[in-house]
Amino acid sequence: MGVTLDTVARALGVSPSTVSRAFTRPELISDETRYKILAVAEELGYRPNHAARGLATGKTMTLALLVPDIANPFFPPLVRAAEDRAQEAGYSMLLADTDEHADREGRLLRQLAGQADGVVLCSPRSPAAGIRRLAEETPLVLINRAIEGIASVSCVTSDGMRQIVDHLHTLGHREIVYVGGPKSSWSNQERSSTVRRQARKHAMTAHVVGPCPATFEGGFAATEEVLKTTATAVVAFDDMVAMGVVEGLRVAGRQVPDDISVSGCDDGFFASISSPALTTVRSSSAAAARTAVQILLTHISSGEHQHDSVVLEGHLVVRQSTGPAPRKSRQRQ
Amino acid sequence: MGVTLDTVARALGVSPSTVSRAFTRPELISDETRYKILAVAEELGYRPNHAARGLATGKTMTLALLVPDIANPFFPPLVRAAEDRAQEAGYSMLLADTDEHADREGRLLRQLAGQADGVVLCSPRSPAAGIRRLAEETPLVLINRAIEGIASVSCVTSDGMRQIVDHLHTLGHREIVYVGGPKSSWSNQERSSTVRRQARKHAMTAHVVGPCPATFEGGFAATEEVLKTTATAVVAFDDMVAMGVVEGLRVAGRQVPDDISVSGCDDGFFASISSPALTTVRSSSAAAARTAVQILLTHISSGEHQHDSVVLEGHLVVRQSTGPAPRKSRQRQ
DNA sequence: ATGAAAGCGCTAACAG
DNA sequence: CTGTTAGCGCTTTCAT
């Protein structure tokens, strides 16, 4: 069942190749025959068979995108941007959620690599060795993780985090606490150490709480630990955690930013509409995605392995959740 | 270039068919040879060619999912659920954003249908005729739009909206205002008329404000109109609008829910973490997605065209943004 | 339990 | 400009 190239060719008494060319190399045949072919094909309801074409050309015209969890608000804009760029170039996009699970990631990686001409892997959790092995066989670009010899584009927030600490220092804060995200997260380690280093530079005290899940609940739960310190500001791993902390503080009777300041990271769409609107670091995940796909396309079309390691700096966005340090340091409990 | 079935077969002196069976029909060959084959394949780095298998079997083991815009917070949970269900069944998932554009939707629909064994189409904007034609050739399930003869699953919120009005009535509210979403939106008309009808049933006064964009800003801007009434509760088109209204009210010095109650719709992930947490209608888009994929899989495996038209009712989720009507009706301005 | 052979639908030289 | 001829890598009867 199905109308194929041959069906169309026979209907017109031409060869299958001619029909094929009518679709893929219009410039090689006469306008007249091409027009006839297109008409008959349309009439017969001919649909090119993607798999067959892929087999013959060795190209699938499909890219794969692996993200930890599309339901995490950091990713939708990224996915959208990647898909747009892919579509512009005529590629379809396979999407898969790894669920932040190394095994699942590895399995999906192999599965999808066999189905696509290239893959974009976001925030990989699996061992570098496995990824590297796959990168030798398939064009691969990493987002938010660098592995020697593999192309990557990273949204780096260290600069933004530094700015946050400076910002807090300027506001008079002298004791802050960093509320960490998932332990295995590379970003978390980067942010944590940046905050501590910059605090030290200003002779500020920096506590660290966590790790905890990068969720509202994670931040909410971490509030208890936060309140054990006398810090006047908390720097959260990301916006979700920050919002959880804000709520936790509210429940504990603390006002943000009057009693205590809170900052997030990522500048997801809700950062600006939460209340108070979050001071945060804007990391352009969309730009990262576009860049990653672009590198992938270059790799695919040139056949040359890419190693570019692009770094996109985030920057501070000041909103209402940070303010001057309260006059007198909070009393413990 | 690449190691194929033949490469492996030759390395062991067996036939390609045997190697093929080792992967796809393990029960048909001796454990001994199978074990050897698997080992050598692994060692040689053999990767089955998806396109070739697809050509031979006529199956791509891939599903396609078209959404208006993955960056719209309504969709990520839906995409996630669809993908999980697909993955469970061994299918990969192609994702595409139609950008709420009928042309683009039509084009993508045809493109992806040729690449997948079935497609899930969310909130289609294109004409029924085109969709119907495609549904004859490809297993297709609609989400949030019903077309005669095509399987569909819809999230309906009229029941939940009714519950909201009842809820407000119980809390003592007698004058409410519905803040509408986009005019062209079918859901908006459904919600608007449901709210008015149910209000009438309780002899409540129901104003209508809008239409306005289904965004935080839209709701924020609509607040002015809301405040021209003496209503003690606002029922917003969706969560985003509701949050905008809450912020607008806050800026105007009104407390939610003490001075005035606000409800949303959809129960997006931010509904529960906004402050105050939103009373809203949970329309399980995730359940819809799972159901849709399930219907698709049934269609694919049974070969029988499905017409099921499933309707998923949303239901009220009471949180902190609604409360008893204030003792004395608010004074105008 | 394994092998041989015939495609799946399309593209891509190579002729003409 | 168009037709001929081979495959692409895999599955799948049909034999053995």
XYZ file of C-alpha atoms (C1' of nucleotides) in Angstrom:
698
model
C 0.000 0.000 0.000
C 1.333 3.372 -0.918
C 2.173 5.357 -3.939
C 5.874 5.433 -4.640
C 8.161 7.056 -7.130
C 7.507 4.179 -9.496
C 3.780 4.645 -9.294
C 4.153 8.211 -10.379
C 6.790 7.379 -12.983
C 4.657 4.692 -14.555
C 1.611 6.929 -14.609
C 3.552 9.324 -16.789
C 5.688 6.886 -18.705
C 8.914 8.390 -17.392
C 11.678 6.858 -15.364
C 11.695 6.885 -11.581
C 14.898 8.888 -11.589
C 13.168 11.670 -13.415
C 10.478 11.767 -10.821
C 13.069 11.717 -8.105
C 14.850 14.639 -9.686
C 11.635 16.575 -10.005
C 11.692 16.741 -6.248
C 15.310 16.875 -5.282
C 17.044 18.442 -8.285
C 14.454 20.560 -10.041
C 17.143 22.395 -11.953
C 18.162 19.235 -13.757
C 14.964 18.615 -15.643
C 12.758 20.561 -17.982
C 10.164 22.755 -16.424
C 7.541 21.078 -18.506
C 8.094 17.525 -17.292
C 8.681 18.709 -13.789
C 5.372 20.477 -13.788
C 3.574 17.383 -15.070
C 5.276 15.213 -12.500
C 4.416 17.486 -9.631
C 0.813 17.592 -10.746
C 0.447 13.839 -11.053
C 2.318 13.242 -7.826
C -0.008 15.602 -6.035
C -3.019 13.988 -7.599
C -1.909 10.510 -6.679
C -1.084 11.674 -3.187
C 2.561 10.726 -3.461
C 4.595 11.146 -0.278
C 8.351 10.685 -0.419
C 9.513 7.950 1.907
C 11.853 9.518 4.376
C 13.519 6.276 5.408
C 14.252 5.280 1.835
C 15.716 8.637 1.066
C 17.769 8.459 4.203
C 19.098 5.067 3.303
C 20.095 6.196 -0.148
C 21.651 9.486 0.829
C 23.061 8.576 4.176
C 21.395 11.625 5.613
C 18.358 11.736 7.845
C 17.884 15.493 7.857
C 17.056 15.099 11.498
C 18.773 16.393 14.593
C 18.349 15.138 18.117
C 18.105 17.227 21.236
C 18.495 15.724 24.673
C 17.473 17.742 27.682
C 17.266 16.740 31.319
C 13.619 17.716 31.610
C 11.568 19.796 29.244
C 9.181 20.580 32.087
C 11.955 22.469 33.847
C 11.356 26.092 32.855
C 14.975 26.611 31.925
C 14.619 24.414 28.865
C 11.568 25.380 26.831
C 13.131 28.546 25.405
C 16.245 26.578 24.630
C 14.316 23.843 22.870
C 12.337 26.401 20.964
C 15.443 28.179 19.723
C 17.156 24.953 18.746
C 14.132 23.790 16.872
C 13.738 27.048 15.021
C 17.312 27.006 13.885
C 17.011 23.388 12.828
C 13.828 24.054 10.930
C 15.411 26.968 9.104
C 18.050 24.597 7.876
C 15.470 22.038 6.803
C 16.045 19.656 9.660
C 13.488 17.980 11.883
C 14.135 17.684 15.572
C 13.940 14.680 17.833
C 13.424 15.497 21.472
C 14.103 13.355 24.494
C 14.146 13.880 28.230
C 16.946 12.193 30.094
C 15.312 12.868 33.409
C 18.707 13.850 34.791
C 19.558 10.194 34.786
C 22.917 9.104 33.457
C 21.766 5.655 32.341
C 18.741 6.925 30.549
C 20.864 9.610 28.990
C 23.339 7.096 27.667
C 20.658 4.865 26.267
C 18.827 7.716 24.572
C 22.048 9.104 23.271
C 22.820 5.901 21.444
C 19.268 5.447 20.274
C 18.910 8.926 18.885
C 22.398 9.165 17.463
C 21.476 6.298 15.176
C 18.450 8.178 14.032
C 19.822 11.651 13.504
C 22.634 13.359 11.663
C 23.778 15.015 14.840
C 22.862 15.565 18.433
C 22.776 18.404 20.908
C 23.220 17.204 24.439
C 22.204 19.485 27.286
C 23.737 19.382 30.705
C 24.976 15.824 30.349
C 25.154 13.707 33.465
C 26.849 10.657 32.054
C 30.580 9.949 32.125
C 32.806 11.820 29.712
C 34.211 8.595 28.300
C 30.898 7.422 26.920
C 30.073 10.782 25.470
C 33.469 11.068 23.895
C 33.172 7.679 22.271
C 29.873 8.640 20.751
C 31.219 11.983 19.624
C 33.729 10.151 17.485
C 30.982 8.561 15.438
C 28.342 11.284 15.457
C 28.460 15.055 15.251
C 27.776 16.163 18.791
C 27.565 19.475 20.569
C 27.316 19.883 24.299
C 25.402 22.573 26.100
C 26.450 23.501 29.591
C 29.265 21.085 29.954
C 32.692 21.136 28.491
C 34.534 17.959 27.555
C 37.958 18.158 26.030
C 37.824 17.689 22.289
C 34.068 18.039 21.937
C 32.314 21.148 20.728
C 30.351 22.871 23.438
C 28.538 26.028 24.239
C 28.061 26.980 27.815
C 25.945 29.531 29.515
C 28.340 30.644 32.125
C 26.971 32.450 35.083
C 30.117 33.022 37.044
C 30.332 36.546 35.805
C 26.724 37.175 36.737
C 27.194 35.523 40.094
C 30.167 37.729 40.751
C 28.020 40.719 39.890
C 25.382 39.554 42.323
C 27.877 39.356 45.132
C 29.218 42.796 44.230
C 25.667 44.098 44.105
C 24.935 42.693 47.547
C 28.151 44.073 48.914
C 27.280 47.508 47.592
C 23.917 47.212 49.308
C 25.737 46.734 52.569
C 25.398 42.989 53.011
C 28.295 41.360 54.818
C 27.035 37.869 55.478
C 25.415 35.852 52.729
C 24.404 32.267 52.103
C 24.536 30.301 48.889
C 21.749 27.773 48.492
C 23.033 25.085 46.187
C 21.338 22.999 43.528
C 21.880 19.325 42.676
C 25.237 18.037 43.767
C 26.107 16.380 40.477
C 25.433 19.573 38.606
C 28.476 21.192 37.130
C 26.766 24.588 37.165
C 26.166 24.281 40.852
C 29.812 23.808 41.601
C 30.717 26.707 39.379
C 28.204 29.021 41.029
C 29.034 27.904 44.513
C 32.748 28.466 44.167
C 32.289 31.773 42.378
C 30.082 33.102 45.121
C 32.464 31.999 47.829
C 35.483 33.383 46.067
C 33.908 36.735 45.376
C 32.595 36.987 48.916
C 36.053 36.361 50.235
C 37.353 39.106 48.002
C 35.002 41.512 49.725
C 35.731 40.025 53.132
C 32.119 38.896 53.378
C 31.062 35.750 55.174
C 29.592 33.151 52.830
C 27.721 30.116 54.099
C 26.697 27.274 51.882
C 23.473 25.357 52.231
C 22.566 22.312 50.208
C 22.862 20.571 47.872
C 19.151 20.393 47.287
C 16.918 19.670 44.313
C 16.698 22.566 41.872
C 13.029 23.091 42.583
C 10.704 25.373 44.465
C 10.340 22.682 47.118
C 14.079 22.309 47.349
C 14.457 26.000 48.080
C 11.553 25.992 50.453
C 13.055 23.163 52.449
C 16.469 24.801 52.509
C 15.066 27.875 54.215
C 15.375 26.270 57.589
C 19.112 26.008 57.194
C 19.266 29.523 55.882
C 17.585 30.808 59.001
C 20.173 29.167 61.188
C 22.614 31.771 59.971
C 22.481 35.490 60.489
C 22.967 36.172 56.793
C 21.130 39.143 55.322
C 21.081 37.826 51.780
C 20.721 34.528 50.029
C 22.104 33.716 46.629
C 20.172 30.785 45.242
C 21.301 28.241 42.674
C 18.500 29.230 40.320
C 15.169 31.018 40.099
C 13.108 28.068 41.250
C 15.183 27.582 44.357
C 15.101 31.324 44.945
C 11.339 31.379 44.782
C 11.154 28.488 47.201
C 13.392 30.367 49.596
C 11.295 33.507 49.262
C 8.210 31.546 50.173
C 9.988 29.803 53.002
C 11.077 33.151 54.386
C 7.582 34.550 54.020
C 6.171 31.646 55.975
C 8.809 32.269 58.621
C 7.667 35.856 58.840
C 10.598 37.413 57.019
C 10.052 40.111 54.417
C 11.956 40.050 51.133
C 13.868 42.256 50.532
C 13.368 44.312 53.690
C 14.544 41.688 56.154
C 16.581 39.622 53.769
C 17.520 39.753 50.097
C 17.218 36.824 47.703
C 18.620 36.357 44.218
C 18.097 33.671 41.618
C 19.702 32.590 38.390
C 18.486 31.938 34.813
C 15.863 34.636 34.500
C 13.122 32.252 33.482
C 9.894 33.863 32.391
C 8.435 33.724 35.893
C 11.372 35.538 37.481
C 9.934 38.851 36.395
C 6.387 38.068 37.409
C 7.008 36.512 40.765
C 6.431 38.700 43.696
C 8.720 40.290 44.544
C 10.199 40.189 41.054
C 13.499 38.330 41.263
C 16.932 39.807 41.007
C 18.667 37.179 38.928
C 21.263 36.373 36.311
C 20.087 36.249 32.762
C 21.720 33.417 30.912
C 20.654 33.277 27.343
C 19.841 29.662 26.870
C 18.155 30.477 23.587
C 21.319 31.959 22.164
C 23.224 28.940 23.414
C 20.848 26.616 21.633
C 21.048 28.498 18.365
C 24.806 28.510 18.545
C 24.942 24.825 19.344
C 22.751 23.891 16.414
C 24.787 26.129 14.175
C 27.990 24.380 15.157
C 26.319 21.049 14.588
C 25.199 22.055 11.114
C 28.678 23.225 10.283
C 30.111 19.945 11.460
C 27.605 17.990 9.423
C 28.013 19.904 6.210
C 31.759 20.318 6.380
C 32.400 16.853 7.664
C 35.019 18.348 9.901
C 34.908 17.604 13.554
C 34.247 20.800 15.487
C 35.888 21.581 18.804
C 34.662 25.108 19.287
C 34.088 25.849 22.897
C 31.821 28.844 23.063
C 31.072 30.546 26.332
C 28.116 32.838 26.774
C 28.317 35.100 29.793
C 25.204 35.866 31.758
C 24.612 39.192 33.432
C 22.907 40.596 36.458
C 19.309 41.749 36.262
C 18.327 43.721 39.318
C 14.698 43.599 40.368
C 12.821 43.796 43.649
C 14.040 40.820 45.609
C 17.287 42.427 46.685
C 17.650 45.573 48.729
C 19.827 47.267 51.299
C 20.993 45.180 54.214
C 18.821 45.789 57.259
C 20.425 48.239 59.717
C 21.037 45.756 62.434
C 21.970 42.233 61.673
C 19.123 39.761 62.216
C 19.130 37.995 65.540
C 19.550 34.278 65.441
C 16.088 32.693 65.557
C 31.578 4.066 5.933
C 30.493 2.193 8.921
C 30.172 -1.244 10.296
C 27.050 -2.954 9.043
C 25.369 -6.270 9.544
C 27.576 -7.728 6.872
C 30.707 -6.563 8.583
C 29.687 -8.395 11.691
C 28.459 -11.422 9.765
C 31.668 -11.755 7.861
C 33.759 -11.385 10.981
C 32.036 -14.463 12.351
C 31.504 -16.375 9.174
C 27.747 -16.384 9.596
C 25.059 -14.956 7.367
C 23.745 -11.416 7.726
C 20.299 -12.789 8.460
C 21.616 -14.519 11.524
C 23.128 -11.333 12.785
C 19.899 -9.522 12.121
C 17.988 -12.120 14.074
C 20.408 -11.866 16.943
C 19.042 -8.372 17.466
C 15.434 -8.521 16.449
C 14.435 -12.147 16.969
C 16.702 -13.507 19.664
C 14.376 -16.444 20.245
C 15.032 -17.784 16.770
C 18.697 -18.499 17.154
C 20.868 -20.488 19.498
C 22.019 -18.733 22.590
C 25.543 -19.602 21.726
C 25.710 -17.893 18.354
C 23.659 -15.009 19.609
C 26.085 -14.417 22.403
C 29.018 -14.468 20.027
C 27.313 -12.107 17.645
C 26.444 -9.632 20.341
C 29.999 -9.645 21.580
C 31.559 -9.092 18.174
C 28.998 -6.467 17.267
C 29.789 -4.583 20.416
C 33.479 -4.889 19.809
C 33.204 -3.663 16.245
C 30.979 -0.827 17.361
C 28.091 -1.937 15.214
C 25.067 0.425 15.223
C 21.897 -0.696 13.489
C 20.909 1.699 10.741
C 17.548 3.106 11.635
C 16.650 4.193 8.129
C 17.444 0.820 6.646
C 15.404 -0.950 9.244
C 12.587 1.481 8.658
C 12.685 0.856 4.951
C 12.591 -2.866 5.394
C 9.918 -2.975 8.045
C 7.823 -0.036 6.995
C 7.960 1.250 10.524
C 9.906 4.215 11.818
C 9.244 3.696 15.506
C 8.926 7.430 15.707
C 6.001 9.638 16.632
C 5.594 13.314 15.890
C 4.212 15.945 18.212
C 3.162 19.367 16.984
C 2.536 22.111 19.495
C 1.845 25.795 18.964
C 4.759 26.892 21.094
C 6.801 24.850 23.504
C 7.818 28.047 25.279
C 4.223 28.594 26.350
C 4.080 27.151 29.865
C 0.969 25.175 29.101
C 2.857 22.788 26.832
C 6.009 21.529 28.509
C 4.191 19.141 30.834
C 2.171 17.922 27.898
C 5.259 17.319 25.803
C 6.936 15.589 28.664
C 4.038 13.227 29.222
C 3.715 12.437 25.544
C 7.380 11.728 25.274
C 7.420 9.494 28.305
C 4.557 7.431 27.009
C 6.198 7.187 23.615
C 9.487 6.165 25.117
C 7.837 3.466 27.187
C 6.513 2.005 23.985
C 9.914 2.184 22.343
C 9.141 5.156 20.150
C 11.197 8.277 19.606
C 9.488 11.618 19.434
C 9.796 14.363 16.875
C 8.840 17.793 18.128
C 7.855 20.854 16.154
C 6.459 24.263 16.994
C 3.806 25.571 14.660
C 4.020 29.029 16.128
C 0.235 29.213 16.070
C 0.519 29.629 12.344
C -1.784 27.653 10.079
C 0.598 27.539 7.116
C 3.538 26.453 9.127
C 1.373 23.892 10.836
C 0.257 22.428 7.537
C 3.770 22.241 6.198
C 5.164 20.648 9.312
C 2.281 18.257 9.467
C 3.080 16.885 6.041
C 6.798 16.868 6.666
C 6.599 15.022 9.931
C 3.850 12.656 8.899
C 6.239 11.259 6.305
C 8.797 10.694 8.969
C 6.758 9.189 11.731
C 4.328 6.346 12.271
C 1.781 8.729 13.709
C 1.295 12.270 14.856
C -0.244 14.122 17.762
C -1.459 17.560 16.822
C -2.102 20.105 19.554
C -4.584 22.935 19.277
C -4.558 22.925 15.500
C -5.118 26.228 13.736
C -5.315 24.971 10.176
C -8.500 24.113 8.283
C -10.253 20.860 9.089
C -10.162 19.715 5.472
C -6.382 19.543 5.329
C -6.136 17.799 8.635
C -8.786 15.315 7.660
C -7.025 14.477 4.431
C -3.828 13.781 6.272
C -5.640 11.738 8.881
C -6.696 9.335 6.168
C -3.116 8.446 5.399
C -1.496 8.724 8.796
C -2.590 7.816 12.294
C -3.434 11.150 13.853
C -4.764 12.289 17.186
C -5.864 15.806 17.996
C -5.496 17.538 21.320
C -7.842 20.366 22.188
C -9.793 20.390 19.014
C -12.438 18.035 17.795
C -12.871 17.224 14.117
C -15.536 14.793 13.040
C -14.073 11.386 12.295
C -10.674 12.036 13.844
C -9.587 10.823 17.241
C -9.191 13.620 19.735
C -8.709 14.311 23.386
C -9.726 17.646 24.817
C -9.149 19.347 28.103
C -12.423 20.977 28.963
C -12.608 23.518 31.752
C -16.278 24.400 31.839
C -16.863 22.065 34.710
C -13.990 23.567 36.653
C -15.162 27.084 35.897
C -18.573 26.174 37.210
C -16.948 24.889 40.373
C -15.070 28.141 40.773
C -18.258 30.153 40.620
C -19.888 27.805 43.117
C -16.853 28.092 45.342
C -16.995 31.888 45.240
C -20.711 31.850 45.920
C -20.165 29.658 48.942
C -17.565 32.113 50.188
C -20.194 34.814 50.088
C -19.249 36.617 46.899
C -22.201 38.136 45.064
C -20.497 40.256 42.429
C -17.702 38.868 40.310
C -15.824 39.817 37.186
C -14.510 37.565 34.452
C -11.272 38.754 32.874
C -11.186 37.279 29.386
C -8.341 35.993 27.269
C -7.814 36.343 23.508
C -11.014 36.935 21.592
C -10.356 34.313 18.938
C -9.791 31.675 21.550
C -12.440 29.029 21.703
C -11.575 28.327 25.338
C -12.173 31.943 26.245
C -15.688 31.895 24.917
C -16.389 28.638 26.663
C -15.067 29.943 29.975
C -16.744 33.290 29.695
C -20.179 31.907 28.985
C -19.845 29.220 31.622
C -18.976 31.780 34.266
C -21.840 34.062 33.312
C -24.330 31.246 33.164
C -23.343 29.827 36.505
C -23.343 33.262 38.111
C -26.860 33.849 36.866
C -27.876 30.547 38.369
C -26.747 31.824 41.749
C -28.227 35.271 41.118
C -24.746 36.753 41.251
C -23.699 39.769 39.211
C -21.058 38.917 36.623
C -19.108 41.595 34.786
C -16.857 40.816 31.872
C -13.573 42.572 31.192
C -11.473 42.011 28.114
C -10.628 40.439 25.803
C -6.979 40.824 26.579
C -3.789 38.908 25.756
C -3.387 35.742 27.790
C -0.327 37.066 29.552
C 0.772 38.528 32.837
C 0.807 41.988 31.240
C -2.666 41.437 29.852
C -4.009 40.718 33.304
C -2.065 43.554 34.833
C -3.536 46.011 32.349
C -7.045 44.681 32.852
C -6.929 45.462 36.551
C -7.971 49.023 35.945
C -11.250 47.876 34.479
C -11.700 45.399 37.282
C -11.403 48.174 39.832
C -14.172 50.133 38.178
C -16.585 47.540 39.464
C -17.407 46.707 43.054
C -16.817 43.024 42.487
C -15.265 41.068 45.333
C -13.790 38.349 43.154
C -12.208 38.006 39.754
C -12.216 34.889 37.653
C -9.378 35.117 35.168
C -9.067 33.388 31.820
C -5.937 31.587 32.895
C -3.156 31.549 35.470
C -0.998 34.106 33.716
C -3.809 36.605 33.500
C -4.700 35.863 37.106
C -1.165 36.577 38.227
C -1.182 39.830 36.324
C -4.401 40.808 38.041
C -3.004 39.884 41.432
C -0.026 42.114 40.814
C -2.239 44.901 39.495
C -4.355 44.712 42.615
C -1.306 44.696 44.838
C -0.025 47.831 43.161
C -3.453 49.394 43.685
C -3.193 48.599 47.358
C -5.661 45.719 47.395
C -4.900 42.533 49.296
C -5.598 39.145 47.749
C -7.629 37.376 49.009
C -8.616 39.611 51.916
C -9.953 42.485 49.852
C -10.651 40.585 46.708
C -10.356 37.004 45.506
C -8.691 35.927 42.252
C -8.778 32.601 40.437
C -6.909 31.317 37.415
C -7.119 28.382 35.079
C -4.727 25.626 33.872
C -2.755 25.065 37.041
C 0.567 25.615 35.402
C 3.583 24.873 37.552
C 3.806 28.460 38.725
C 0.219 28.540 39.983
C 1.196 26.732 43.142
C 4.342 28.729 43.740
C 3.019 32.182 43.078
C 2.156 34.171 46.087
C -0.544 33.871 47.080
C -0.783 30.404 45.582
C -3.513 30.465 42.970
C -6.901 28.905 43.215
C -7.305 27.526 39.735
C -8.703 24.820 37.514
C -6.443 21.912 36.870
C -6.755 20.799 33.311
C -4.548 17.826 33.013
C -2.688 18.421 29.826
C -0.315 15.658 30.816
C -3.131 13.154 31.043
C -4.414 14.390 27.712
C -1.035 13.813 26.145
C -0.708 10.336 27.564
C -4.164 9.461 26.359
C -3.501 10.871 22.934
C -0.306 8.881 22.522
C -2.064 5.792 23.761
C -4.779 6.152 21.157
C -2.138 6.686 18.536
C -0.285 3.542 19.546
C -3.492 1.570 19.434
C -4.231 2.880 15.996
C -0.762 2.022 14.800
C -0.640 -1.466 16.181
C -4.195 -2.434 15.373
C -4.200 -0.754 12.016
C -7.730 0.346 12.747
C -8.581 3.967 12.409
C -9.532 5.393 15.809
C -12.307 7.920 16.275
C -12.377 8.095 20.041
C -13.242 11.527 21.224
C -12.099 11.759 24.801
C -12.962 14.712 26.975
C -11.018 15.353 30.139
C -12.773 17.546 32.654
C -10.732 19.930 34.705
C -11.440 20.444 38.350
C -11.143 23.110 40.955
C -7.992 23.380 43.017
C -8.470 25.691 45.956
C -5.405 27.537 47.204
C -4.760 30.880 48.833
C -5.927 33.397 46.283
C -9.590 33.023 47.071
C -11.244 33.664 50.411
C -14.439 34.848 52.020
C -16.012 37.956 50.569
C -15.126 40.982 52.659
C -17.864 41.907 55.156
C -18.862 45.093 53.472
C -18.743 45.410 49.748
C -15.775 47.438 48.535
C -16.447 51.074 47.839
C -16.018 52.230 44.318
C -12.474 53.537 43.863
C 18.951 -23.130 13.844
C 20.920 -21.026 9.851
C 21.600 -19.512 4.939
C 20.199 -17.581 0.309
C 17.803 -14.358 -2.054
C 14.545 -10.888 -2.844
C 13.236 -6.652 -2.030
C 11.679 -1.987 0.974
C 11.740 3.238 -1.930
C 14.896 6.191 -3.133
C 19.253 8.407 -5.079
C 23.302 8.659 -7.845
C 26.670 7.797 -11.088
C 27.019 6.884 -15.805
C 25.408 6.751 -20.333
C 23.051 8.452 -24.042
C 17.459 16.575 -20.318
C 16.302 11.636 -19.355
C 16.835 6.560 -18.800
C 19.686 2.499 -16.876
C 21.797 0.352 -13.429
C 23.295 -0.318 -8.950
C 23.125 -0.296 -4.594
C 22.126 2.068 0.680
C 21.542 -1.690 5.251
C 18.186 -4.272 6.908
C 14.321 -7.776 7.275
C 12.006 -11.672 5.736
C 10.086 -15.566 3.314
C 11.614 -19.821 1.808
C 14.713 -23.440 1.826
C 17.825 -26.492 4.012
